[in-house]
Coordinates of N, CA, C and O in Angstrom, one line a residue:
M1 N 29.1 -2.9 90.6 CA 29.0 -2.3 89.3 C 27.6 -1.5 89.2 O 26.7 -2.2 89.2
E2 N 28.0 -0.1 88.8 CA 26.7 0.2 88.6 C 26.1 -0.1 87.2 O 26.6 -0.4 86.3
A3 N 24.3 0.4 87.1 CA 24.1 0.3 86.2 C 25.0 1.2 84.7 O 25.3 2.1 85.0
M4 N 24.7 0.4 83.4 CA 25.2 1.1 82.5 C 24.2 2.3 81.8 O 23.0 2.2 81.8
T5 N 25.0 3.4 81.7 CA 23.9 4.5 81.0 C 24.8 4.8 79.6 O 25.8 4.2 79.0
W6 N 24.1 5.3 78.8 CA 24.5 5.3 77.4 C 24.1 6.8 77.0 O 23.5 7.7 77.9
T7 N 25.1 7.3 75.8 CA 24.8 8.5 75.0 C 24.5 8.3 73.8 O 25.1 6.8 73.4
L8 N 24.4 9.3 73.0 CA 24.2 9.0 71.6 C 25.6 9.1 70.8 O 26.3 9.8 71.2
D9 N 25.2 8.1 69.8 CA 26.7 8.2 69.2 C 26.7 9.6 67.8 O 27.4 9.5 67.1
G10 N 25.8 10.0 67.8 CA 25.5 11.0 66.8 C 24.0 11.5 66.8 O 23.1 11.2 67.6
L11 N 23.5 12.4 65.7 CA 22.2 12.8 65.8 C 21.3 11.5 65.4 O 21.7 10.6 64.6
A12 N 19.9 11.7 65.8 CA 19.1 10.7 65.8 C 17.6 11.5 65.1 O 17.6 12.5 66.0
E13 N 16.8 11.1 64.5 CA 15.5 11.7 64.3 C 14.3 10.7 64.0 O 14.7 9.5 63.6
H14 N 13.0 10.8 64.4 CA 12.0 10.0 64.1 C 10.9 10.7 64.2 O 10.5 11.7 64.9
E15 N 10.0 10.4 62.9 CA 9.0 11.3 62.7 C 7.7 10.4 63.0 O 7.6 9.2 62.6
S16 N 6.8 10.8 63.3 CA 5.1 10.2 63.6 C 4.3 11.0 63.3 O 4.3 12.3 63.9
V17 N 3.0 10.5 62.8 CA 1.7 11.4 62.5 C 1.1 10.5 63.3 O 0.4 9.6 63.2
I18 N 0.1 11.6 64.4 CA -0.9 11.0 65.2 C -2.4 12.3 64.9 O -1.9 13.2 65.0
K19 N -3.1 11.1 64.4 CA -4.5 12.1 64.2 C -4.3 13.5 63.6 O -4.7 14.7 63.8
G20 N -3.4 13.4 62.5 CA -3.1 14.6 61.7 C -1.7 15.5 62.2 O -1.5 16.3 61.5
S21 N -1.5 15.5 63.5 CA -0.4 15.8 64.0 C 1.0 15.3 63.7 O 0.9 14.3 63.7
T22 N 2.0 16.0 63.0 CA 3.1 15.5 62.8 C 4.1 15.7 64.1 O 4.1 17.1 64.4
F23 N 4.6 14.8 64.5 CA 5.6 14.9 65.6 C 7.0 14.9 64.9 O 7.4 13.5 64.6
L24 N 7.9 15.7 65.2 CA 9.5 15.1 64.6 C 10.2 15.0 65.8 O 10.5 16.2 66.4
A25 N 10.9 14.2 66.4 CA 11.8 14.1 67.4 C 13.1 14.0 67.0 O 13.4 13.2 65.8
R26 N 14.0 14.9 67.3 CA 15.4 15.0 67.1 C 16.1 14.9 68.3 O 16.2 15.7 69.4
A27 N 17.3 13.7 68.4 CA 17.9 13.8 69.8 C 19.3 14.0 69.3 O 20.0 13.6 68.0
A28 N 20.3 14.1 70.3 CA 21.5 14.6 70.0 C 22.5 14.4 71.3 O 21.9 14.8 72.3
P29 N 23.6 14.1 71.4 CA 24.8 14.0 72.3 C 24.9 15.1 72.9 O 25.3 16.2 71.9
V30 N 25.0 15.6 74.1 CA 25.3 17.2 74.6 C 26.1 17.0 75.9 O 26.1 16.0 77.1
A31 N 27.3 17.9 75.9 CA 28.0 17.9 77.1 C 27.6 18.3 78.4 O 27.9 18.2 79.3
D32 N 27.0 19.5 77.9 CA 26.4 20.4 79.1 C 24.9 21.3 78.9 O 24.6 21.1 77.7
E33 N 24.3 22.0 79.6 CA 23.0 22.8 79.6 C 23.5 23.4 78.0 O 22.4 23.8 77.6
A34 N 24.8 24.3 78.2 CA 24.6 25.3 77.1 C 24.8 24.7 75.6 O 24.1 25.1 74.8
A35 N 25.3 23.6 75.6 CA 25.1 22.5 74.4 C 23.7 22.2 74.1 O 23.7 22.3 73.1
A36 N 22.9 21.9 75.1 CA 21.9 21.5 75.0 C 21.0 22.3 74.0 O 20.2 22.2 73.4
L37 N 21.1 23.5 74.7 CA 20.1 24.8 74.5 C 20.6 25.3 73.2 O 19.9 25.8 72.3
A38 N 22.1 24.9 72.7 CA 22.4 25.6 71.3 C 21.9 24.5 70.3 O 21.8 24.7 69.2
F39 N 21.6 23.1 70.7 CA 21.0 22.2 70.0 C 19.8 22.7 69.6 O 19.0 22.5 68.4
F40 N 19.0 22.8 70.7 CA 17.6 23.7 70.4 C 17.7 24.7 69.6 O 16.6 24.5 68.7
A41 N 18.5 25.3 69.9 CA 18.1 26.8 68.6 C 18.4 26.3 67.4 O 18.0 27.0 66.5
E42 N 19.5 25.3 67.1 CA 20.0 24.8 65.9 C 18.6 24.0 65.2 O 18.2 24.5 64.1
V43 N 18.0 23.4 65.9 CA 16.9 22.4 65.4 C 15.3 22.8 65.4 O 14.2 22.6 64.9
A44 N 15.0 23.9 66.5 CA 13.9 24.4 66.4 C 13.2 25.0 65.4 O 13.9 25.6 64.7
V45 N 11.9 24.7 64.8 CA 11.1 25.2 63.9 C 10.3 26.6 63.9 O 9.1 25.8 64.9
P46 N 10.6 27.7 63.7 CA 10.2 28.8 64.3 C 8.3 28.8 63.9 O 7.6 29.2 64.9
D47 N 8.0 28.1 62.6 CA 6.6 28.2 62.5 C 6.1 27.0 62.7 O 4.7 26.8 62.5
A48 N 6.6 26.3 63.5 CA 5.9 24.9 64.0 C 5.0 25.2 65.1 O 5.1 26.4 65.5
T49 N 3.9 24.5 65.8 CA 2.8 25.0 66.6 C 3.6 25.0 68.1 O 3.4 25.7 68.7
H50 N 4.6 24.1 68.2 CA 5.4 23.6 69.4 C 6.8 23.3 69.2 O 7.1 22.2 68.3
N51 N 7.5 23.3 70.1 CA 9.0 22.9 70.0 C 9.4 22.4 71.3 O 9.7 23.4 72.2
C52 N 8.9 21.2 71.9 CA 9.2 20.9 73.3 C 10.4 20.1 73.3 O 11.0 19.6 72.4
W53 N 10.9 19.9 74.7 CA 12.3 20.0 74.5 C 12.6 19.2 76.1 O 11.7 19.4 77.2
A54 N 13.7 18.0 76.0 CA 14.1 17.8 77.3 C 15.7 17.3 77.7 O 15.8 16.9 76.3
F55 N 16.3 17.7 78.5 CA 17.8 17.2 78.2 C 18.1 16.8 79.8 O 17.8 16.8 80.9
R56 N 19.0 16.0 79.6 CA 19.7 15.5 80.9 C 21.3 15.3 80.8 O 21.6 14.7 79.9
T57 N 21.9 16.0 81.8 CA 23.4 15.8 81.6 C 23.8 15.7 83.1 O 23.9 16.6 84.0
G58 N 24.1 14.4 83.4 CA 24.7 14.1 84.9 C 23.4 14.2 85.7 O 22.2 14.3 85.6
Q59 N 23.5 15.1 86.9 CA 22.2 15.4 87.7 C 21.5 16.5 87.2 O 20.6 17.0 88.0
R60 N 21.8 17.2 86.2 CA 21.1 18.7 85.9 C 20.3 17.9 84.5 O 20.5 17.2 83.8
Y61 N 18.8 18.4 84.8 CA 17.9 18.1 83.8 C 16.9 19.2 83.8 O 16.9 20.3 84.7
R62 N 16.7 19.1 82.5 CA 15.5 20.6 82.4 C 14.3 20.1 81.2 O 14.7 19.2 80.4
A63 N 13.1 20.5 81.4 CA 12.3 20.0 80.3 C 11.5 21.3 80.1 O 10.8 22.0 81.1
S64 N 10.8 21.4 78.8 CA 9.9 22.6 78.3 C 8.5 22.1 77.5 O 8.7 21.4 76.6
D65 N 7.4 22.4 78.1 CA 6.2 22.3 77.3 C 5.8 23.2 76.1 O 5.2 23.0 75.4
D66 N 6.8 24.2 75.9 CA 6.7 25.2 74.7 C 4.9 25.3 74.6 O 4.5 25.5 73.4
G67 N 4.3 25.9 75.5 CA 2.7 26.0 75.5 C 2.0 25.0 75.2 O 0.9 25.2 75.2
E68 N 2.4 23.8 75.5 CA 1.3 22.4 75.5 C 0.8 22.5 76.8 O 1.6 23.0 77.7
P69 N -0.3 22.1 77.1 CA -0.4 21.9 79.0 C 0.6 21.4 79.3 O 1.2 20.2 79.0
S70 N 0.8 21.8 80.7 CA 1.7 21.8 81.6 C 1.9 20.2 81.9 O 0.9 19.5 82.0
G71 N 3.1 19.5 81.8 CA 3.4 18.4 82.0 C 3.1 17.3 80.9 O 3.3 16.1 81.2
T72 N 2.8 18.0 79.8 CA 2.2 16.8 79.0 C 3.2 16.6 77.7 O 3.0 16.0 76.6
A73 N 4.2 17.4 77.5 CA 5.1 17.0 76.6 C 6.7 17.1 77.3 O 7.3 16.2 76.5
G74 N 7.3 18.0 78.0 CA 8.7 18.0 78.5 C 8.9 16.6 79.2 O 9.9 16.4 79.0
R75 N 8.1 16.7 80.2 CA 8.1 15.4 81.0 C 8.3 14.2 80.4 O 9.0 13.4 80.9
P76 N 7.2 14.0 79.6 CA 7.1 12.6 79.1 C 8.6 12.4 78.0 O 9.0 11.5 78.2
I77 N 8.8 13.7 77.7 CA 10.5 13.3 76.8 C 11.5 13.0 77.7 O 12.2 12.2 77.6
L78 N 11.4 14.0 78.8 CA 12.3 13.5 80.0 C 12.4 12.0 80.2 O 13.6 11.5 80.5
S79 N 11.2 11.7 80.7 CA 10.9 10.0 80.8 C 11.6 9.3 80.1 O 11.9 8.2 80.5
A80 N 11.5 9.6 78.7 CA 11.9 8.9 77.6 C 13.6 8.6 77.8 O 13.9 7.5 77.5
I81 N 14.1 9.5 77.9 CA 15.6 9.7 78.0 C 16.0 8.9 79.4 O 16.8 7.9 79.4
E82 N 15.4 9.1 80.6 CA 15.5 8.1 81.7 C 15.4 6.8 81.7 O 16.2 6.2 82.3
G83 N 14.3 6.5 81.1 CA 13.6 5.1 80.6 C 14.6 4.4 80.3 O 14.5 3.1 80.4
Q84 N 15.3 4.8 79.3 CA 16.2 3.9 78.6 C 17.5 4.4 78.7 O 18.8 4.1 78.3
D85 N 18.0 4.8 80.1 CA 19.1 5.1 80.9 C 20.2 6.1 80.0 O 21.6 5.3 79.5
F86 N 19.8 6.9 79.4 CA 20.7 7.9 78.3 C 21.0 9.1 79.3 O 20.5 9.5 80.5
D87 N 22.0 9.6 79.4 CA 22.5 10.8 79.8 C 23.4 11.7 79.0 O 23.7 11.2 77.7
N88 N 23.5 13.1 79.1 CA 24.3 13.8 78.3 C 23.5 13.4 76.8 O 24.1 13.7 75.7
V89 N 22.1 13.8 77.1 CA 21.4 14.0 75.8 C 20.3 14.7 75.6 O 19.8 15.0 77.0
M90 N 20.0 15.4 74.9 CA 19.0 16.2 74.3 C 18.0 16.3 73.5 O 18.4 15.4 72.3
V91 N 16.7 15.8 73.7 CA 15.7 15.6 72.7 C 14.8 16.6 72.4 O 14.1 17.3 73.7
V92 N 14.5 17.1 71.4 CA 13.4 18.2 71.0 C 12.5 17.6 70.0 O 12.6 16.6 69.1
V93 N 11.3 17.6 70.5 CA 9.9 17.2 69.5 C 9.4 18.3 69.1 O 8.8 19.0 69.5
T94 N 9.3 18.6 67.9 CA 8.6 19.4 67.0 C 7.2 19.1 66.6 O 7.1 18.0 65.9
R95 N 6.1 19.7 66.6 CA 4.7 19.4 66.4 C 4.3 20.3 65.7 O 4.1 21.6 65.8
W96 N 3.6 19.7 64.7 CA 2.6 20.6 63.5 C 1.4 20.3 63.8 O 0.9 18.8 63.7
F97 N 0.6 21.1 64.2 CA -0.7 20.6 64.9 C -1.6 20.4 63.5 O -1.9 21.2 62.4
G98 N -2.3 19.2 63.5 CA -3.1 18.8 62.3 C -4.7 19.0 62.5 O -5.3 18.6 61.8
G99 N -4.9 19.6 63.5 CA -6.5 20.3 63.3 C -7.2 19.4 64.2 O -8.5 19.7 64.9
V100 N -6.7 18.3 65.1 CA -7.3 17.4 65.9 C -6.8 17.3 67.3 O -5.5 16.7 67.5
K101 N -7.8 18.0 68.3 CA -7.0 18.0 69.6 C -6.8 16.3 70.1 O -7.6 15.8 70.0
L102 N -5.5 16.3 70.9 CA -5.2 15.3 71.2 C -5.5 14.8 72.8 O -5.7 13.3 73.2
G103 N -5.9 15.4 73.5 CA -6.0 15.5 74.9 C -4.8 15.5 75.7 O -3.9 14.7 75.2
A104 N -4.7 15.5 76.8 CA -3.4 15.4 77.7 C -3.0 14.1 77.8 O -1.6 13.9 77.3
G105 N -3.8 12.9 77.8 CA -3.2 11.6 77.9 C -2.5 11.3 76.5 O -1.5 10.8 76.4
G106 N -3.4 11.9 75.4 CA -2.8 11.7 73.7 C -1.4 12.4 73.8 O -0.8 11.8 73.2
L107 N -1.4 13.5 74.4 CA -0.3 14.6 74.3 C 0.7 13.9 75.1 O 2.3 13.8 74.3
V108 N 0.7 13.2 76.2 CA 2.0 12.7 77.1 C 2.5 11.2 76.1 O 3.6 11.3 75.8
R109 N 1.4 10.4 75.4 CA 1.6 9.4 74.6 C 2.2 9.9 73.5 O 3.5 9.4 73.0
A110 N 2.0 10.9 72.7 CA 2.8 11.2 71.5 C 3.9 11.6 71.8 O 5.0 11.3 71.1
Y111 N 4.0 12.8 72.8 CA 5.7 13.2 72.8 C 6.4 12.1 73.5 O 7.6 12.0 73.0
G112 N 5.9 11.6 74.0 CA 7.0 10.5 75.1 C 7.1 9.3 74.0 O 8.4 8.8 73.9
G113 N 6.0 8.9 73.2 CA 6.3 8.0 72.6 C 7.5 8.2 71.1 O 8.3 7.5 70.9
A114 N 7.3 9.7 70.8 CA 8.1 10.0 69.4 C 9.6 10.1 70.2 O 10.7 9.6 69.4
A115 N 9.9 10.7 71.4 CA 11.5 10.7 71.8 C 12.1 9.6 72.1 O 12.8 8.9 71.9
A116 N 10.9 8.3 72.7 CA 11.4 6.9 73.0 C 11.7 6.3 71.8 O 12.9 5.7 71.4
A117 N 10.9 6.6 70.7 CA 11.2 5.8 69.5 C 12.6 6.1 69.0 O 13.1 5.3 68.5
C118 N 12.6 7.7 68.8 CA 13.8 8.2 68.5 C 15.0 7.7 69.0 O 16.1 7.2 68.5
L119 N 14.8 7.5 70.3 CA 16.1 7.1 71.2 C 16.4 5.5 71.0 O 17.5 4.9 70.8
R120 N 15.4 4.7 71.0 CA 15.3 3.1 70.4 C 16.0 3.0 69.4 O 16.8 2.4 69.1
E121 N 15.9 3.9 68.1 CA 16.5 3.9 66.9 C 17.9 4.1 66.9 O 18.9 3.9 65.8
A122 N 18.2 5.2 67.7 CA 19.4 5.9 67.6 C 20.7 4.9 68.2 O 20.6 4.0 68.4
A123 N 21.7 5.1 67.2 CA 23.0 4.8 67.4 C 23.5 4.8 68.9 O 23.4 6.2 69.2
K124 N 23.4 4.2 70.1 CA 24.4 4.6 71.0 C 25.5 3.9 71.8 O 25.8 3.0 71.1
I125 N 26.3 4.8 72.6 CA 27.2 4.5 72.7 C 27.5 4.1 74.6 O 26.8 4.8 75.3
E126 N 28.2 3.3 75.2 CA 28.3 3.4 76.4 C 28.7 4.6 77.1 O 29.9 4.9 76.3
R127 N 28.3 5.4 78.0 CA 28.8 6.4 78.4 C 29.9 6.0 80.2 O 28.9 5.1 80.9
I128 N 30.8 6.5 79.9 CA 31.8 5.7 80.5 C 32.3 7.0 81.8 O 32.8 8.0 81.1
E129 N 32.1 7.1 82.6 CA 32.5 8.2 83.9 C 33.7 8.1 83.9 O 34.4 7.1 84.1
T130 N 34.5 9.3 83.7 CA 35.9 9.4 83.6 C 36.5 10.4 84.8 O 35.7 11.4 85.1
L131 N 37.7 10.5 84.8 CA 38.3 11.6 85.7 C 39.8 11.7 85.1 O 40.2 10.6 84.5
P132 N 40.3 12.9 85.1 CA 41.4 13.2 84.6 C 42.8 12.7 85.2 O 42.9 13.2 86.5
L133 N 43.6 12.3 84.5 CA 45.1 12.1 85.4 C 46.1 12.7 84.4 O 46.3 12.9 83.2
R134 N 46.8 13.7 85.6 CA 47.9 14.4 84.8 C 49.4 13.8 85.2 O 49.5 13.8 86.3
F135 N 50.4 13.5 84.2 CA 51.4 13.2 84.7 C 52.7 13.6 83.6 O 52.2 13.6 82.5
H136 N 53.8 13.1 84.1 CA 54.8 13.6 83.0 C 55.4 12.3 82.6 O 55.6 11.2 83.3
C137 N 55.6 11.9 81.3 CA 55.8 10.8 80.7 C 56.9 10.7 80.0 O 57.2 11.3 78.7
P138 N 58.3 9.9 80.3 CA 59.5 9.9 79.9 C 59.1 9.5 78.5 O 58.4 8.7 78.4
F139 N 60.0 9.8 77.4 CA 60.1 9.4 76.0 C 60.2 7.8 76.1 O 59.7 7.2 75.4
S140 N 61.0 7.4 77.4 CA 61.5 5.9 77.5 C 60.1 5.1 77.7 O 60.2 3.8 77.1
V141 N 59.4 5.6 78.2 CA 57.9 4.6 78.2 C 56.6 5.1 77.6 O 55.8 4.5 77.5
Y142 N 56.8 6.2 76.9 CA 55.8 7.2 76.0 C 55.1 6.1 75.4 O 53.6 6.1 75.2
A143 N 55.8 5.1 74.3 CA 55.0 4.5 73.2 C 54.1 3.1 74.3 O 53.2 3.1 73.7
Q144 N 54.8 3.0 75.3 CA 54.4 1.8 76.2 C 52.8 2.3 76.6 O 51.9 1.6 76.7
V145 N 52.8 3.6 77.1 CA 52.0 4.3 77.8 C 50.7 4.5 76.6 O 49.5 4.0 76.7
E146 N 51.0 4.7 75.4 CA 50.0 5.2 74.3 C 49.7 3.8 74.0 O 48.2 3.8 73.6
A147 N 50.3 2.9 73.7 CA 49.7 1.4 73.5 C 48.2 1.0 74.2 O 47.7 0.2 74.0
K148 N 48.8 1.5 75.6 CA 47.9 0.8 76.7 C 46.5 1.6 76.8 O 45.5 1.4 77.5
L149 N 46.5 2.6 76.1 CA 45.2 3.8 76.6 C 43.9 3.1 75.8 O 43.1 3.0 76.5
P150 N 44.0 2.3 74.5 CA 42.8 1.9 74.0 C 41.9 0.9 75.1 O 41.0 0.7 75.5
G151 N 43.0 -0.1 75.8 CA 42.5 -1.4 76.4 C 42.2 -0.9 78.1 O 41.3 -1.3 78.3
W152 N 42.7 0.6 78.2 CA 42.2 1.3 79.5 C 40.9 2.0 79.6 O 40.1 2.8 80.2
R153 N 40.7 2.1 77.8 CA 39.2 3.0 77.4 C 39.5 4.4 77.8 O 38.4 5.0 78.7
A154 N 40.9 4.7 77.7 CA 41.3 6.0 77.9 C 41.6 7.0 77.0 O 41.7 6.3 76.0
E155 N 41.4 8.0 77.2 CA 41.4 9.1 75.9 C 42.2 10.2 76.5 O 42.5 11.0 77.7
K156 N 43.5 10.6 75.7 CA 44.4 11.6 75.6 C 43.7 12.9 75.5 O 43.0 13.1 74.4
T157 N 43.8 13.7 76.3 CA 43.0 15.1 76.2 C 44.2 16.1 76.3 O 43.8 17.2 75.5
L158 N 45.2 16.1 76.5 CA 46.2 17.0 76.5 C 47.5 16.3 76.4 O 47.8 15.3 77.0
C159 N 48.3 17.1 75.5 CA 49.8 16.3 75.5 C 50.8 17.6 74.9 O 50.6 18.1 73.9
D160 N 51.5 17.8 76.0 CA 52.5 18.7 75.7 C 54.1 18.2 75.7 O 54.4 18.2 76.9
F161 N 54.8 18.1 74.5 CA 56.4 17.7 74.9 C 57.4 18.8 75.3 O 56.9 20.0 75.3
D162 N 58.1 18.3 76.2 CA 59.4 18.8 76.5 C 60.5 18.3 76.2 O 60.6 16.9 75.9
A163 N 61.8 18.5 76.8 CA 63.0 18.0 76.4 C 63.1 16.3 76.8 O 63.8 15.3 76.1
Q164 N 62.2 15.9 77.9 CA 62.2 14.7 78.3 C 61.0 13.6 78.3 O 61.3 12.5 78.4
G165 N 60.2 14.4 77.6 CA 58.7 13.2 76.7 C 57.9 14.2 77.2 O 57.8 15.1 76.3
A166 N 56.7 13.9 77.6 CA 55.2 14.4 77.5 C 54.6 14.7 78.9 O 54.5 13.9 79.4
W167 N 54.1 15.8 78.9 CA 53.2 16.0 79.9 C 51.7 15.6 79.3 O 51.2 16.1 78.3
L168 N 51.2 14.6 80.0 CA 50.1 14.1 79.3 C 48.6 14.6 80.2 O 49.0 14.5 81.8
T169 N 47.5 14.7 80.0 CA 46.5 14.6 80.7 C 45.5 13.7 79.9 O 45.5 13.8 78.8
V170 N 45.2 12.5 80.7 CA 44.3 10.9 80.1 C 42.8 11.3 81.0 O 43.1 11.5 82.2
A171 N 42.0 11.3 80.2 CA 40.6 10.9 81.0 C 40.6 9.4 80.8 O 40.4 8.4 79.8
V172 N 40.7 9.0 82.2 CA 40.2 7.5 82.6 C 38.9 7.0 83.3 O 38.3 8.2 83.7
P173 N 38.4 5.9 83.1 CA 37.3 5.6 83.6 C 37.5 5.2 85.2 O 38.8 4.9 85.7
V174 N 36.6 6.0 86.0 CA 36.3 6.0 87.4 C 37.0 4.6 87.9 O 37.7 4.8 88.8
E175 N 36.5 3.6 87.3 CA 36.8 2.6 88.3 C 38.2 1.8 87.9 O 38.5 1.2 88.6
E176 N 38.6 2.3 87.0 CA 40.0 1.9 86.6 C 41.3 3.0 86.8 O 42.3 2.7 86.8
A177 N 40.8 4.1 87.3 CA 41.6 5.0 88.0 C 43.0 4.8 88.7 O 44.2 5.0 88.7
D178 N 42.5 4.0 90.2 CA 43.4 3.5 90.8 C 44.7 2.6 90.1 O 45.7 2.9 90.6
M179 N 44.0 1.7 89.7 CA 44.5 0.6 88.6 C 45.7 1.2 88.0 O 47.0 0.9 87.9
I180 N 45.3 2.0 87.2 CA 46.1 2.8 86.0 C 47.0 3.8 86.5 O 48.2 3.7 86.0
T181 N 46.8 4.2 87.7 CA 47.9 5.4 88.6 C 49.2 4.3 89.2 O 50.2 4.4 88.8
E182 N 48.5 3.1 89.5 CA 49.8 2.3 90.0 C 50.5 1.6 89.0 O 51.8 1.5 89.1
Y183 N 49.8 1.4 87.7 CA 50.7 0.6 86.9 C 51.6 2.0 86.3 O 52.7 1.5 86.2
L184 N 51.3 3.2 86.3 CA 52.0 4.3 85.3 C 53.3 4.4 86.7 O 54.4 4.8 86.4
R185 N 53.1 4.1 87.9 CA 53.9 4.7 88.9 C 55.0 3.2 89.0 O 56.2 3.4 89.0
D186 N 54.6 2.3 88.9 CA 55.2 0.9 88.4 C 56.3 0.9 87.5 O 57.5 0.5 87.5
L187 N 55.9 1.7 86.5 CA 56.4 1.7 85.2 C 57.7 2.6 85.1 O 58.8 2.5 84.5
T188 N 57.8 3.5 86.0 CA 58.6 4.5 86.3 C 59.2 4.4 87.6 O 60.0 5.2 88.4
R189 N 58.9 3.2 88.1 CA 59.6 2.6 89.4 C 59.3 4.2 90.9 O 60.2 4.5 91.4
G190 N 58.1 4.5 90.7 CA 57.7 5.7 91.5 C 58.2 7.0 91.3 O 58.0 7.6 92.2
Q191 N 58.7 7.1 89.9 CA 59.4 8.3 89.6 C 58.2 9.1 89.3 O 58.4 10.4 89.2
M192 N 57.3 8.7 89.0 CA 56.3 9.7 88.0 C 55.1 10.1 88.8 O 54.6 9.4 89.6
A193 N 55.0 11.6 89.1 CA 54.2 12.2 89.6 C 52.7 12.4 89.0 O 53.0 13.0 88.0
I194 N 51.8 12.1 89.5 CA 50.4 11.9 89.0 C 49.5 12.9 89.7 O 49.3 12.5 91.1
S195 N 48.8 13.6 89.1 CA 47.8 14.3 89.7 C 46.7 14.3 89.2 O 46.6 13.8 88.0
R196 N 45.2 14.5 90.0 CA 44.2 14.7 89.3 C 43.5 15.8 89.4 O 42.7 16.1 90.2
P197 N 43.9 16.7 88.4 CA 43.4 18.0 88.3 C 42.0 18.2 88.0 O 41.2 17.1 87.7
D198 N 41.4 19.0 89.1 CA 39.9 19.2 88.8 C 39.2 19.7 87.8 O 40.0 20.8 87.3
L199 N 38.7 19.2 87.0 CA 38.1 20.0 85.5 C 37.4 21.2 85.9 O 36.4 21.0 86.9

């Protein structure tokens, strides 16, 4: 069983004031890099001193110091995301300079701390790695399959009805995929063709 990873259940924010500088951390769940950058565009404050950020989506991650000394803002934000086992998350920390320089160590603590506090206080949900299964579900067993989905932690992503039943695409947890495939085949005595379309 691999370590549990989390994503956010919605937007979160946390404000801290350190030696006169205000740090506003805002975090959001994101599906990919495009969504992360769209969130940044939405929350960045043009007249703030800095808008530093980091995101992680699966194997992809990026961080920006936005004019702060290299490695003092983006990396600590990313470390906060990774340190709390988050994935598919973008954090933007906006700073309004208060007149007192914090030094490199102070900046690392301020940015990392703001991001970590924001994520700690946020509502989070377990992130389950899924894969798609596509199959034709006859009307005779449709209700049965539909009733099983919550227990499987599976989500219906596509449903097209025809005269015999429904073409379903269901996102299922990776570790349950073989068991679910077997169940569906047994349900239709091996008649159901099940494919795993590449997303």
